mmCIF file of C-alpha atoms in Angstrom:
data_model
loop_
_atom_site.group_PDB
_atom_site.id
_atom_site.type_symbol
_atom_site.label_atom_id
_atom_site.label_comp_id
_atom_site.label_asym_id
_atom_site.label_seq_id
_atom_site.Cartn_x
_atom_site.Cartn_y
_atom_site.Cartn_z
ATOM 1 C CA UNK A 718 26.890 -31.952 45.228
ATOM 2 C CA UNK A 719 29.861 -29.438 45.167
ATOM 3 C CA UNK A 720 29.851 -25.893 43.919
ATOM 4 C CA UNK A 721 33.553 -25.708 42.485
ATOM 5 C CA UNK A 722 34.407 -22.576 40.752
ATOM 6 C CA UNK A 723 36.450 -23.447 37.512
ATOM 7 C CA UNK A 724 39.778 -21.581 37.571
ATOM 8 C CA UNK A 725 39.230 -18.385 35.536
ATOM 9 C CA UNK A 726 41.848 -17.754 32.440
ATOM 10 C CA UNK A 727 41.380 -13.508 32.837
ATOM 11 C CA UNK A 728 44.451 -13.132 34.660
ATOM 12 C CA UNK A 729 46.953 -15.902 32.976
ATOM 13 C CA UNK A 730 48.504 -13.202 30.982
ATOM 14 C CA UNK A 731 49.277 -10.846 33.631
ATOM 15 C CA UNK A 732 50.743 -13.983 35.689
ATOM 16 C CA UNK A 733 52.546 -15.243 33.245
ATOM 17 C CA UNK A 734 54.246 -11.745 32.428
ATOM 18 C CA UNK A 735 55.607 -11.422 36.017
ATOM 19 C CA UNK A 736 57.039 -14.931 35.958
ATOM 20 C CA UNK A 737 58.313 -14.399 32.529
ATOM 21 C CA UNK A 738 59.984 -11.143 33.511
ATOM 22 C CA UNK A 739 61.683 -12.456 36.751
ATOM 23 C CA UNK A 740 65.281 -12.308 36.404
ATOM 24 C CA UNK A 741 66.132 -15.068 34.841
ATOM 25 C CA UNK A 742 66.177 -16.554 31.049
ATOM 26 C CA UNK A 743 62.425 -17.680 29.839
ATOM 27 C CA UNK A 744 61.157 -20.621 31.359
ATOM 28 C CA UNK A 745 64.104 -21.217 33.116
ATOM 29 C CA UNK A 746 62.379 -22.553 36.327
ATOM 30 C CA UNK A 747 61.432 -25.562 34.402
ATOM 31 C CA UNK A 748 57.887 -27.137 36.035
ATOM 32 C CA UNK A 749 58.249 -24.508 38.772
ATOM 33 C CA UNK A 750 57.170 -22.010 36.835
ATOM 34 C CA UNK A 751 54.393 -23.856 35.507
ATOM 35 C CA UNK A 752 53.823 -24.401 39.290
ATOM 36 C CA UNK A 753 53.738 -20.904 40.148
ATOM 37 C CA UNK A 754 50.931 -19.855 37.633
ATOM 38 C CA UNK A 755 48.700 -22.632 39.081
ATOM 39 C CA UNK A 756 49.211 -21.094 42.498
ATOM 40 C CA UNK A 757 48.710 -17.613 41.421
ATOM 41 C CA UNK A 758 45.097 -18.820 39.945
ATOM 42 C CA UNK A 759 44.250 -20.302 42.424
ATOM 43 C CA UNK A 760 45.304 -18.469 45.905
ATOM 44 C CA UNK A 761 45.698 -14.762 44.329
ATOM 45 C CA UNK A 762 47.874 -13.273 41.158
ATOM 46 C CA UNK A 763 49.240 -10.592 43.572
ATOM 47 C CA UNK A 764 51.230 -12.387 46.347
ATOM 48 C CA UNK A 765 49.669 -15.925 46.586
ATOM 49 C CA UNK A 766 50.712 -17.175 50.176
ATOM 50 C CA UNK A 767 50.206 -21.032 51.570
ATOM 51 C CA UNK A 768 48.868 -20.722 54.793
ATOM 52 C CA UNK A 769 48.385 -23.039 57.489
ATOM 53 C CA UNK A 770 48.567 -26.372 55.415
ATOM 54 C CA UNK A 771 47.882 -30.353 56.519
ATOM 55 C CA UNK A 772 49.053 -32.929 55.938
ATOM 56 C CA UNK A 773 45.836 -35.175 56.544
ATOM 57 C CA UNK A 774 45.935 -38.895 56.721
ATOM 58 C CA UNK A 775 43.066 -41.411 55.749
ATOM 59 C CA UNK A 776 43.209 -44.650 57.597
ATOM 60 C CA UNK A 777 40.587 -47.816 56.637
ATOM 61 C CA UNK A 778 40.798 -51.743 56.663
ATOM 62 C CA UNK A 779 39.658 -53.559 53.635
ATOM 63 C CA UNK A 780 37.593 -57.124 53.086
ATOM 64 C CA UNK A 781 39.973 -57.920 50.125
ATOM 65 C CA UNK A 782 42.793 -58.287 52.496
ATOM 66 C CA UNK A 783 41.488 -61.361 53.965
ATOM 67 C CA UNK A 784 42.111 -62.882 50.364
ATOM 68 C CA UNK A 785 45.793 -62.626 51.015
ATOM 69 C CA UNK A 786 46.631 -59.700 48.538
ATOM 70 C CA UNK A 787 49.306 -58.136 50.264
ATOM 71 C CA UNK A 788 52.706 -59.146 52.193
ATOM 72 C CA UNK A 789 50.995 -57.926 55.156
ATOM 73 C CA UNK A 790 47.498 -58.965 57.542
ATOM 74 C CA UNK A 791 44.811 -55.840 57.574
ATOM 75 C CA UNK A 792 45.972 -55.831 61.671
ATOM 76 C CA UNK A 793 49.249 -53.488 59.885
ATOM 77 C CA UNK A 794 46.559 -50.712 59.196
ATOM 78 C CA UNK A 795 46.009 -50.247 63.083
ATOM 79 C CA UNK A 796 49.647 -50.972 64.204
ATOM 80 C CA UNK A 797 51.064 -48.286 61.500
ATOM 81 C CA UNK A 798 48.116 -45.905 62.485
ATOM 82 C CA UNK A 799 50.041 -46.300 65.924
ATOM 83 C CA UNK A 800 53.460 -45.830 64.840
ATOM 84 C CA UNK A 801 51.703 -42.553 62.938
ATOM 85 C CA UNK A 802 50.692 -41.213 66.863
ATOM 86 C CA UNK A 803 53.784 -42.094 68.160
ATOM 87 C CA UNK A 804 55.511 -40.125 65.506
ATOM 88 C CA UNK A 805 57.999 -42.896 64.668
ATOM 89 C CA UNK A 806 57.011 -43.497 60.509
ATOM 90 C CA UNK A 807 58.289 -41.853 57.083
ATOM 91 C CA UNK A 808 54.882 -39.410 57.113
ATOM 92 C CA UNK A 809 56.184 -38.317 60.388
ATOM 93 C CA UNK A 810 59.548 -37.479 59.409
ATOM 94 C CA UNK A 811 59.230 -35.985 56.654
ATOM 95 C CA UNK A 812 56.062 -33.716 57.674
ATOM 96 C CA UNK A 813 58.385 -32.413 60.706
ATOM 97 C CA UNK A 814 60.800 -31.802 58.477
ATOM 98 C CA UNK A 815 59.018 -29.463 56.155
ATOM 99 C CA UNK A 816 56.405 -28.330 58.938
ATOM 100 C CA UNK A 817 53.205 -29.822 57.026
ATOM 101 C CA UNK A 818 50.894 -30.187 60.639
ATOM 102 C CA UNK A 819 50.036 -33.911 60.340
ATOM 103 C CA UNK A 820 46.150 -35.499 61.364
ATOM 104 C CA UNK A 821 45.349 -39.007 60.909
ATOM 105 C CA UNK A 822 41.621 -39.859 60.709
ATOM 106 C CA UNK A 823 40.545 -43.510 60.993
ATOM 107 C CA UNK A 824 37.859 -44.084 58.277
ATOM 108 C CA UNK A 825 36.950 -47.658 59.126
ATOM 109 C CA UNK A 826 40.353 -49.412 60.861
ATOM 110 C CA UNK A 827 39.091 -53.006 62.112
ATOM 111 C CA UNK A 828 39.495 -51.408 65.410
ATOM 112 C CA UNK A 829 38.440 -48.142 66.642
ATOM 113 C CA UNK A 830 40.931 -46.353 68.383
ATOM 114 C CA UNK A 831 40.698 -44.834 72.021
ATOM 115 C CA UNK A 832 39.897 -41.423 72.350
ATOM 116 C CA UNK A 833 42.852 -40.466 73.951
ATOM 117 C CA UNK A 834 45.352 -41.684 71.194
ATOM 118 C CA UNK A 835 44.622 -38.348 68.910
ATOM 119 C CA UNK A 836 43.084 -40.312 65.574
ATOM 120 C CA UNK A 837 40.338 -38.328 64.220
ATOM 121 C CA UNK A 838 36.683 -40.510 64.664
ATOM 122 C CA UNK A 839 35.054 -40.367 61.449
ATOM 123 C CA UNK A 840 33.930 -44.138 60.832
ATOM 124 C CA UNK A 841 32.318 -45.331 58.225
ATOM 125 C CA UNK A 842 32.727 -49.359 59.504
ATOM 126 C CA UNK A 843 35.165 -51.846 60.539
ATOM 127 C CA UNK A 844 36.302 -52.388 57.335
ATOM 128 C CA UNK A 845 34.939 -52.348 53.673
ATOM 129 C CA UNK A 846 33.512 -55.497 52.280
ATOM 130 C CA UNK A 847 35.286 -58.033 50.459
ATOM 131 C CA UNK A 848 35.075 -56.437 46.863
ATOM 132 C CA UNK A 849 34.950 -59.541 44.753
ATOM 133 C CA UNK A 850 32.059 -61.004 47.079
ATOM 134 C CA UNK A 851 29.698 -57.816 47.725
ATOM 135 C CA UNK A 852 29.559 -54.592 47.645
ATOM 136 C CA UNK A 853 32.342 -52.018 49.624
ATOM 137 C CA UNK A 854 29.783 -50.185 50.978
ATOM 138 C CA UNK A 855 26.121 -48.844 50.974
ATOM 139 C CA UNK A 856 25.621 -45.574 48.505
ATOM 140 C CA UNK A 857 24.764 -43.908 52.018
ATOM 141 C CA UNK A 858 28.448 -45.198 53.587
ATOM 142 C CA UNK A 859 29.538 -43.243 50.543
ATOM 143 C CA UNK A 860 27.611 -40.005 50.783
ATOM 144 C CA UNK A 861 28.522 -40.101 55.229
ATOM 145 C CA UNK A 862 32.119 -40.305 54.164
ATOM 146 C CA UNK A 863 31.522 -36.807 52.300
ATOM 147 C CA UNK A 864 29.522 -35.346 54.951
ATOM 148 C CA UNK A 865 32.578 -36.448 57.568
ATOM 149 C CA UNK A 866 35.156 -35.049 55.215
ATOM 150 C CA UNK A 867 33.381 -31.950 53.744
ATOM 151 C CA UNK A 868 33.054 -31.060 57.436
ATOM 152 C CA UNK A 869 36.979 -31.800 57.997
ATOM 153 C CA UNK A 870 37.660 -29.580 55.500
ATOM 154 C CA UNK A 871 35.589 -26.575 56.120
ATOM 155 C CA UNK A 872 36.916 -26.964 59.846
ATOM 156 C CA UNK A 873 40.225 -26.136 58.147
ATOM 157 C CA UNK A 874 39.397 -23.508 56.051
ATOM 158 C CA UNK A 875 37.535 -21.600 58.408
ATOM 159 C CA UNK A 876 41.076 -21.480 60.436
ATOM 160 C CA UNK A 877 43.031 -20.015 57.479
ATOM 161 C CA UNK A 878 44.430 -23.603 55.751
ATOM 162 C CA UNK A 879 44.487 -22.932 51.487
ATOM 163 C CA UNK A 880 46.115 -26.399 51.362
ATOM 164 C CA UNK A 881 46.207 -29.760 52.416
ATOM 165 C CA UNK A 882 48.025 -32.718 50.922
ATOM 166 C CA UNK A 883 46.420 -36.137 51.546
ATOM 167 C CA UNK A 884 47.817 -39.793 52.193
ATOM 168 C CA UNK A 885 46.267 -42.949 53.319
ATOM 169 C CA UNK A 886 46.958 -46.343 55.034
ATOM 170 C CA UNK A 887 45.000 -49.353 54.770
ATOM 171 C CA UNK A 888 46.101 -52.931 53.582
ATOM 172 C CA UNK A 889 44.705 -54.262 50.260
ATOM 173 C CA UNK A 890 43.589 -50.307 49.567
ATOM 174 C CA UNK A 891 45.865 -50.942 46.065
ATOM 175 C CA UNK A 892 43.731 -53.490 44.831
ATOM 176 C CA UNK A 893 40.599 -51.120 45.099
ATOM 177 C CA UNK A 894 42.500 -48.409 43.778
ATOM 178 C CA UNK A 895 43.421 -50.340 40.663
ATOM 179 C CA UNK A 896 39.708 -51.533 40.428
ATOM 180 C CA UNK A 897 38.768 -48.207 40.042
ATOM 181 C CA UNK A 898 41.419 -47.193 37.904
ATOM 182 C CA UNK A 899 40.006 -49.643 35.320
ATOM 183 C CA UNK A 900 36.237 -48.873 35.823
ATOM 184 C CA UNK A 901 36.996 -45.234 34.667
ATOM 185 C CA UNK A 902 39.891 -45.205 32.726
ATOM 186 C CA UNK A 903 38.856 -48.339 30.836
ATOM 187 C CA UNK A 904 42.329 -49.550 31.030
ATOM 188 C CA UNK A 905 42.203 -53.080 31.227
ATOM 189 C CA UNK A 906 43.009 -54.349 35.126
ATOM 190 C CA UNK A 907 45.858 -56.640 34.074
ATOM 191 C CA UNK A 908 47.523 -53.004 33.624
ATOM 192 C CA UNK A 909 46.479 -51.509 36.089
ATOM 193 C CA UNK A 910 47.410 -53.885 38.927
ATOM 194 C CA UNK A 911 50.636 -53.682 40.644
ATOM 195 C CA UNK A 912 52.630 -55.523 43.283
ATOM 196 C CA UNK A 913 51.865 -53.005 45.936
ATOM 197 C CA UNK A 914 54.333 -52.978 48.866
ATOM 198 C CA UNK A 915 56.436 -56.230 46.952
ATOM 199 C CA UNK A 916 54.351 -59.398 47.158
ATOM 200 C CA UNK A 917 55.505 -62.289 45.279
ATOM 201 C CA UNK A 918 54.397 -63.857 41.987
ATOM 202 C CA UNK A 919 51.600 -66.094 43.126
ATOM 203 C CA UNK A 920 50.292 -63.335 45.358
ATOM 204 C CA UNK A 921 50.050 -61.054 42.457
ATOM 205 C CA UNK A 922 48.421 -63.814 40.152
ATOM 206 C CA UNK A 923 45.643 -63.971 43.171
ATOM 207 C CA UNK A 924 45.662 -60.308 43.362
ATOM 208 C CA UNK A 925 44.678 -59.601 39.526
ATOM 209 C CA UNK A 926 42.144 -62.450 39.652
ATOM 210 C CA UNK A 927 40.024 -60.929 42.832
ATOM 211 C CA UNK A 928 40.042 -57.284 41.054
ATOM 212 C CA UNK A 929 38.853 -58.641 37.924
ATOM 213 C CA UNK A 930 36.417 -60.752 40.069
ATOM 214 C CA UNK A 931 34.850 -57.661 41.490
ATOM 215 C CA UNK A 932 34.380 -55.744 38.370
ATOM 216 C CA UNK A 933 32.679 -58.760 36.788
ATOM 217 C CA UNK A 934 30.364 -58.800 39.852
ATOM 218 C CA UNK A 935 29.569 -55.155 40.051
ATOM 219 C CA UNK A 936 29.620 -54.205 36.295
ATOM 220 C CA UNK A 937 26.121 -53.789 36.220
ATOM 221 C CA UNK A 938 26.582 -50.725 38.591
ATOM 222 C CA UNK A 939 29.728 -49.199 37.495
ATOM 223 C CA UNK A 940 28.205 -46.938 35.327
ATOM 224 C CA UNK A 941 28.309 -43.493 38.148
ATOM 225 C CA UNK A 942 31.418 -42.165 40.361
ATOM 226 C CA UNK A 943 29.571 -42.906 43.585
ATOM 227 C CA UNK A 944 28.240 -46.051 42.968
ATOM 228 C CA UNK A 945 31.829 -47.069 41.799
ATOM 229 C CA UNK A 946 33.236 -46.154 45.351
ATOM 230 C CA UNK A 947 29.902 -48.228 46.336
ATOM 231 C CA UNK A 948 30.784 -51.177 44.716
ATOM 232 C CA UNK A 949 34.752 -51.406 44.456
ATOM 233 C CA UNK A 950 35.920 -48.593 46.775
ATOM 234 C CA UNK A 951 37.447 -48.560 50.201
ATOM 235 C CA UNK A 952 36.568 -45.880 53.335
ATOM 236 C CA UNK A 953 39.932 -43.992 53.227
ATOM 237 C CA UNK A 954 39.194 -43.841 49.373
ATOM 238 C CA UNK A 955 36.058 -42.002 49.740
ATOM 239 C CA UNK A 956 36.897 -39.760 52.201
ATOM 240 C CA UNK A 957 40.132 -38.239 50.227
ATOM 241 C CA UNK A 958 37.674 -37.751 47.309
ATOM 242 C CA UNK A 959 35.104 -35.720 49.392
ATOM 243 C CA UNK A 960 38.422 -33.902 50.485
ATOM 244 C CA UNK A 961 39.437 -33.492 47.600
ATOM 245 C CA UNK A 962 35.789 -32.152 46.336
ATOM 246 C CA UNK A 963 35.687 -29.991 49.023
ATOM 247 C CA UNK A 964 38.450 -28.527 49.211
ATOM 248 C CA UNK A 965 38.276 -27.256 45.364
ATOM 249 C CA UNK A 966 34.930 -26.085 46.670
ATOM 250 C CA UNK A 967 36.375 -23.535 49.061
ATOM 251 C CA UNK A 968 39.603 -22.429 46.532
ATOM 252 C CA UNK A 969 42.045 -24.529 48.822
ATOM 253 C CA UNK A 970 45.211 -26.461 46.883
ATOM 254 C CA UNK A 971 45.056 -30.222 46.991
ATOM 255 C CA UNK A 972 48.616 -32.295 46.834
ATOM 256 C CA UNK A 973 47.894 -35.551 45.543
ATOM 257 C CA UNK A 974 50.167 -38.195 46.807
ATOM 258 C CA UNK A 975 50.542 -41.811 45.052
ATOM 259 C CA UNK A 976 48.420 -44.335 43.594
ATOM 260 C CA UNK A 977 45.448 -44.488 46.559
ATOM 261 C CA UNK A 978 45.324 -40.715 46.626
ATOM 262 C CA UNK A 979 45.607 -40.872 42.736
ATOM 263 C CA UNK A 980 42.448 -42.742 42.469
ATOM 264 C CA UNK A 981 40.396 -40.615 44.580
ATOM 265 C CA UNK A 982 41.680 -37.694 42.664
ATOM 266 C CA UNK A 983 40.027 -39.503 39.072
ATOM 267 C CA UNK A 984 36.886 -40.656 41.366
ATOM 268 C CA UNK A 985 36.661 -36.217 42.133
ATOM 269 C CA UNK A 986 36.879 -35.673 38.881
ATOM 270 C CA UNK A 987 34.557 -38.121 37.170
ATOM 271 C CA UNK A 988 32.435 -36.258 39.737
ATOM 272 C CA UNK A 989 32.824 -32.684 39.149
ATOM 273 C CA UNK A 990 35.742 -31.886 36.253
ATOM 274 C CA UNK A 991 36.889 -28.820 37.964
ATOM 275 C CA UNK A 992 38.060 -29.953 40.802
ATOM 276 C CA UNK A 993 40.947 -30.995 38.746
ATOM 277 C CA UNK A 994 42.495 -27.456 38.112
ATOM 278 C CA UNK A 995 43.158 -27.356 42.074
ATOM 279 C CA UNK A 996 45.646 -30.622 42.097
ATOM 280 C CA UNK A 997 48.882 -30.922 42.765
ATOM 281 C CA UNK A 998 50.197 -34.479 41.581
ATOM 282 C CA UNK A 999 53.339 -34.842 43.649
ATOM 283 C CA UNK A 1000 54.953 -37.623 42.459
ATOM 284 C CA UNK A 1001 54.994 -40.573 40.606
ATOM 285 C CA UNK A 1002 54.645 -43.775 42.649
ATOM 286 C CA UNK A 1003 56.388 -47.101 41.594
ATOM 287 C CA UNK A 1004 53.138 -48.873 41.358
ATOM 288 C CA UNK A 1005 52.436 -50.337 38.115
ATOM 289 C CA UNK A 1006 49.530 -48.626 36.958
ATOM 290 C CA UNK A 1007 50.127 -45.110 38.550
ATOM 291 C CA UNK A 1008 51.897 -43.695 34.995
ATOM 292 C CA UNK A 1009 49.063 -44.567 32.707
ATOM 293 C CA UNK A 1010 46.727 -43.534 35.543
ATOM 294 C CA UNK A 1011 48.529 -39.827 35.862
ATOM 295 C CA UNK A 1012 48.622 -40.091 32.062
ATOM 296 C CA UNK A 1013 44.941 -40.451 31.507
ATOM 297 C CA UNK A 1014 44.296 -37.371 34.206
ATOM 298 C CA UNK A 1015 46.787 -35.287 31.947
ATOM 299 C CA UNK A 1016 48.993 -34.757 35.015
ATOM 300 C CA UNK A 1017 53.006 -34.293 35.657
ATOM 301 C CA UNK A 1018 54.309 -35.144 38.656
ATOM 302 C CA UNK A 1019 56.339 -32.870 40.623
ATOM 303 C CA UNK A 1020 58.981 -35.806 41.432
ATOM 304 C CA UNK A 1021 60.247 -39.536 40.246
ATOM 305 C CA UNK A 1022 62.056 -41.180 43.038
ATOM 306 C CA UNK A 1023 60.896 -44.701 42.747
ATOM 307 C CA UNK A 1024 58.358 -43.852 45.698
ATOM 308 C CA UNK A 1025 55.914 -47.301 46.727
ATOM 309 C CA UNK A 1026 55.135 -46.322 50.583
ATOM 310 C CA UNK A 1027 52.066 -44.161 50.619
ATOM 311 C CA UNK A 1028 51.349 -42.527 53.843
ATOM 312 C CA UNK A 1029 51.772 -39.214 52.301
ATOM 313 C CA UNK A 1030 55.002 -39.283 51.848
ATOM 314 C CA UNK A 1031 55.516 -38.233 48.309
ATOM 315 C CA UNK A 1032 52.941 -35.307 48.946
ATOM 316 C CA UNK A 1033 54.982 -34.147 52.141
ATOM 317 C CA UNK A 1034 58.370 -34.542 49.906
ATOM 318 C CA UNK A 1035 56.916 -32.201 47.110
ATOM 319 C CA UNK A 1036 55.986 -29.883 49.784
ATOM 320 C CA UNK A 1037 59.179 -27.606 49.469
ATOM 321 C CA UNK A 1038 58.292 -27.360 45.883
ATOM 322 C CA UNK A 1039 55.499 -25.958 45.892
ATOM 323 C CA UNK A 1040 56.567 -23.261 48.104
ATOM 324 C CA UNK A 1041 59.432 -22.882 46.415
ATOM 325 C CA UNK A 1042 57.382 -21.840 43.186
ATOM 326 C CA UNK A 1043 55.346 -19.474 45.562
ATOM 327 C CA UNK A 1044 58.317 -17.681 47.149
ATOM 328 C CA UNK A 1045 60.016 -17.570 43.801
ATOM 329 C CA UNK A 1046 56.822 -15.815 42.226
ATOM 330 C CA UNK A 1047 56.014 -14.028 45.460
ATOM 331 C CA UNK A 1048 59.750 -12.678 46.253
ATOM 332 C CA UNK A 1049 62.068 -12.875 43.101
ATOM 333 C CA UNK A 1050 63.295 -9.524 41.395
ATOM 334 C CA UNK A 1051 61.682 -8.670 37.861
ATOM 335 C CA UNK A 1052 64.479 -7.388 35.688
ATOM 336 C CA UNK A 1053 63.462 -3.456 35.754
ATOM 337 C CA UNK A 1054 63.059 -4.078 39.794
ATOM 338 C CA UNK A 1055 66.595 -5.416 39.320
ATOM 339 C CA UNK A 1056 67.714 -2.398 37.224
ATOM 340 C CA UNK A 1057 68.948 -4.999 34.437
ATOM 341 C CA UNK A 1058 68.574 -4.406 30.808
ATOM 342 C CA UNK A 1059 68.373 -7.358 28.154
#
């Protein structure tokens, strides 16, 4: 469904030669550096520049929620989506601070929104179904939610973004995320099941039970990416992996931010591998399961603060990173530039 260019290895050498001769001791950017060569393949070995990036937010309700999985009712979704317009949460902060341009795009919020608040239309339902009773979604659901982000995307591109970083919002969206993180990591769900925002014991007990619930139910089906989303998957979900598919598509960098985004990132690449060479894993959430599910994906997250919010947030806070590692590559003195001799 995607045409995704795997990252060519020609240049490496020659990138990793002007990084190495930067003045400074070998490797002694740490991660940055590591950064920097991803950047270089990706957006250009010469002077790799991030242009115009988002910040894009994915917004959807989900059937499990009604099962009491959460410390919150699935009316939060819509009132946070509000507080996202109003520019009063974290995501808002910190994308004004680091001047990532911010969209929210309801996916399938109980409620649609009026036209005049500024969320993004791109529907999919009110709401998924309840996982451990029937399916999310129709396989067509799914393959609309591509269509509506593919399009997203290539609006984007076409006005000079090479990166967006995504986030989400939608209560009960961790207990789909850890389904999925079971079906295709084959990590049993006990381990792959968190808290989420901090519900209690019992809550968590219920929690576990419902995922496991739904794989048993769906198992049948689990065997493809899509169908997975089908089955166990929420809106928001599927429309940050189309993102994510699409973006690779068109050479554009994708920040990953926790455990939601996380999932959709292993639902790309169980869909096309090489999508997975245009990531950037920001962070690593204090959800239970995100470590093993980073670990699995082979990826190192830019930070470790102990993050559990979503929204973004990590994503925006790695932000300065990553242009840190392009400005470093793009703008620091080699050693003969420097006129130093070692």
């Amino acid at each position: 469904m995607f045409n995704i260019k795997p990252l060519s290895s020609e240049f490496d050498e020659a990138i990793q030669q002007k990084i190495d001769t930067k003045t400074k001791p070998l490797g002694a950017l740490g991660d940055l550096e590591g950064l920097a060569l991803q950047i270089a393949k990706v957006l250009g070995k010469d002077s790799p520049q991030i242009n115009n990036p988002k910040m894009i937010v994915f917004a959807a309700d989900h059937g499990i929620a009604d099962s009491g999985v959460s410390i919150a009712p699935s009316e939060v979704t819509e009132q946070m989506v509000r507080n996202f317009m109003a520019g009063g949460a974290a995501i808002n902060v910190f994308t004004r601070q680091v001047g990532l341009e911010l969209e929210v795009i309801d996916c399938g919020v109980l409620q649609p929104f009026e036209s005049e608040s500024g969320v993004i239309d791109q529907r999919l339902g009110a709401g998924t179904g309840p996982i451990h009773k029937r399916a999310a979604m129709t396989l067509g659901a799914v393959k609309q939610g591509f269509d509506m982000a593919t399009a997203r995307v290539q609006q984007h591109h076409q006005n000079g973004c090479n990166l967006i970083a995504l986030g989400e919002m939608g209560i009960g969206n961790t207990s789909a995320a850890a389904a999925i993180m079971s079906v295709l990591t084959g990590i049993p769900a006990a381990d792959c099941v968190g808290r989420g925002t901090g519900i209690d014991a019992a809550t968590f007990k219920r929690k576990q039970m419902l995922v496991e619930q739904a794989m048993l139910l769906h198992h049948s089906e689990l065997d493809d990416p899509m169908q997975v989303l089908a089955c166990i998957g929420g809106f928001e979900i599927v429309q940050m992996t189309g993102a994510i598919l699409a973006a690779a598509e068109r050479g554009m960098l994708v920040v990953i931010d926790g455990f939601i985004a996380s999932a959709a990132a292993l639902v790309a690449i169980n869909i096309n591998v090489d999508c997975r060479d245009y990531m950037i894993f920001s962070h690593l959430s204090d959800e239970k399961g995100h470590y093993l599910m980073l670990e699995f994906m082979q990826a190192k997250p830019l930070l470790n603060l102990g993050l559990k919010l979503g929204e973004g947030t990590g994503a925006a806070l790695a932000f300065p990173l990553i242009q840190s590692a392009a400005n470093f590559y793009n703008e620091m003195a080699s050693f003969a530039d420097a006129g130093i001799e070692i």
